[in-house]
């Protein structure tokens, strides 16, 4: 017995991911993140107070990873210069590359991973807004930090103000240090490589990349240790919230895709078997609903044009058996 599908049961096409919908979504989310990060500047004195409070908290906890790493990066250019390149570029390269790889090779896991990353990013933006924090490199010199990005700026494309390209330092928020999304995104990349890489090399990279990124952000004096810890905490919160965000977004995306499909289906019309808006042309008719206009509202639905009697208007159409044969040939 042939199976029939009820309308609305087949939902796979409406939820299937397409690169031309995913790319604008990711660009939009990153644009919102960048704009929000830029607008959430806060006052400089408050940001400095927050940075000093983090230093005091680390002293109470007997944590001091930033100073020895920063001295090493400052003294050894062969370490400091690659670290600055790492800080300024890899989060722009590795994270999108893994998103594309997931989309193409591990499509079944892409949506959850993408939602996790975006949810965590927006949580980080909330942190930038509520807690603008001065990074170690912008504290007064007596605190013992050296800005390696400024020290080695002649080696790279960044300027002395920030990791942004030369001349664009004023267009970035230098007080968005808490939490460190450099570390957060690197942790996301590490988890993706560990879970879906499939090789020992990928798993090793999944462990090394976030650890090295945490060392780099402290050695270049761009983040405190607690910033890195907060970046990991943000990713954990995003992981917990991602399923709920997915439940909200998937129905909305499916409804939007269905509406777009309906609109394009109506406008295209080439592949649709319905060419008369639901009205079929019967034998002896040149246009849909011709019988209704000839027979009047009280005529029977199954009557042919000749059933109207000799009093009906003569449309110049074949009659009786000729109309039947004409209908068969159509």
Short mmCIF file of N, CA and C in Angstrom, two decimals, residues 40 50 120-133 173 175-179 181 230 234:
data_model
loop_
_atom_site.label_atom_id
_atom_site.label_comp_id
_atom_site.label_asym_id
_atom_site.label_seq_id
_atom_site.Cartn_x
_atom_site.Cartn_y
_atom_site.Cartn_z
N UNK A 40 30.85 49.30 24.47
CA UNK A 40 30.91 49.07 25.92
C UNK A 40 32.27 49.47 26.47
N UNK A 50 39.19 48.17 38.12
CA UNK A 50 38.87 46.75 37.99
C UNK A 50 40.12 45.91 37.73
N UNK A 120 28.18 31.74 23.88
CA UNK A 120 29.29 32.13 24.76
C UNK A 120 29.82 33.50 24.40
N UNK A 121 29.85 33.80 23.11
CA UNK A 121 30.35 35.11 22.68
C UNK A 121 29.47 36.23 23.21
N UNK A 122 28.16 36.04 23.18
CA UNK A 122 27.27 37.07 23.69
C UNK A 122 27.36 37.17 25.22
N UNK A 123 27.61 36.08 25.89
CA UNK A 123 27.83 36.16 27.34
C UNK A 123 29.09 36.97 27.63
N UNK A 124 30.14 36.74 26.84
CA UNK A 124 31.35 37.53 27.00
C UNK A 124 31.11 39.01 26.77
N UNK A 125 30.25 39.33 25.82
CA UNK A 125 29.93 40.73 25.56
C UNK A 125 29.25 41.37 26.77
N UNK A 126 28.42 40.60 27.45
CA UNK A 126 27.81 41.10 28.69
C UNK A 126 28.89 41.40 29.72
N UNK A 127 29.90 40.54 29.79
CA UNK A 127 31.00 40.79 30.72
C UNK A 127 31.76 42.06 30.40
N UNK A 128 32.02 42.31 29.10
CA UNK A 128 32.70 43.54 28.71
C UNK A 128 31.88 44.77 29.12
N UNK A 129 30.56 44.64 28.99
CA UNK A 129 29.69 45.77 29.28
C UNK A 129 29.64 46.07 30.78
N UNK A 130 29.50 45.02 31.57
CA UNK A 130 29.34 45.22 33.02
C UNK A 130 30.66 45.43 33.74
N UNK A 131 31.74 44.91 33.17
CA UNK A 131 33.01 44.98 33.88
C UNK A 131 34.15 45.38 32.93
N UNK A 132 34.17 46.62 32.46
CA UNK A 132 35.32 47.07 31.66
C UNK A 132 36.60 46.99 32.51
N UNK A 133 37.62 46.38 31.94
CA UNK A 133 38.83 46.07 32.72
C UNK A 133 40.06 46.49 31.95
N UNK A 173 38.12 48.47 21.46
CA UNK A 173 37.98 48.69 22.90
C UNK A 173 39.12 47.98 23.61
N UNK A 175 39.76 48.07 26.68
CA UNK A 175 39.42 47.75 28.07
C UNK A 175 38.42 46.59 28.15
N UNK A 176 38.39 45.77 27.10
CA UNK A 176 37.53 44.58 27.09
C UNK A 176 38.40 43.36 27.40
N UNK A 177 38.92 43.33 28.61
CA UNK A 177 39.84 42.25 28.97
C UNK A 177 39.18 41.13 29.76
N UNK A 178 38.06 41.40 30.39
CA UNK A 178 37.39 40.42 31.25
C UNK A 178 36.02 40.10 30.68
N UNK A 179 35.77 38.88 30.24
CA UNK A 179 36.66 37.71 30.21
C UNK A 179 37.51 37.69 28.95
N UNK A 181 38.09 36.24 25.68
CA UNK A 181 37.50 35.38 24.66
C UNK A 181 38.57 34.80 23.74
N UNK A 230 38.05 33.26 33.52
CA UNK A 230 36.70 33.73 33.21
C UNK A 230 36.31 33.37 31.78
N UNK A 234 32.98 31.31 30.83
CA UNK A 234 31.98 31.78 29.87
C UNK A 234 31.66 30.67 28.87
#
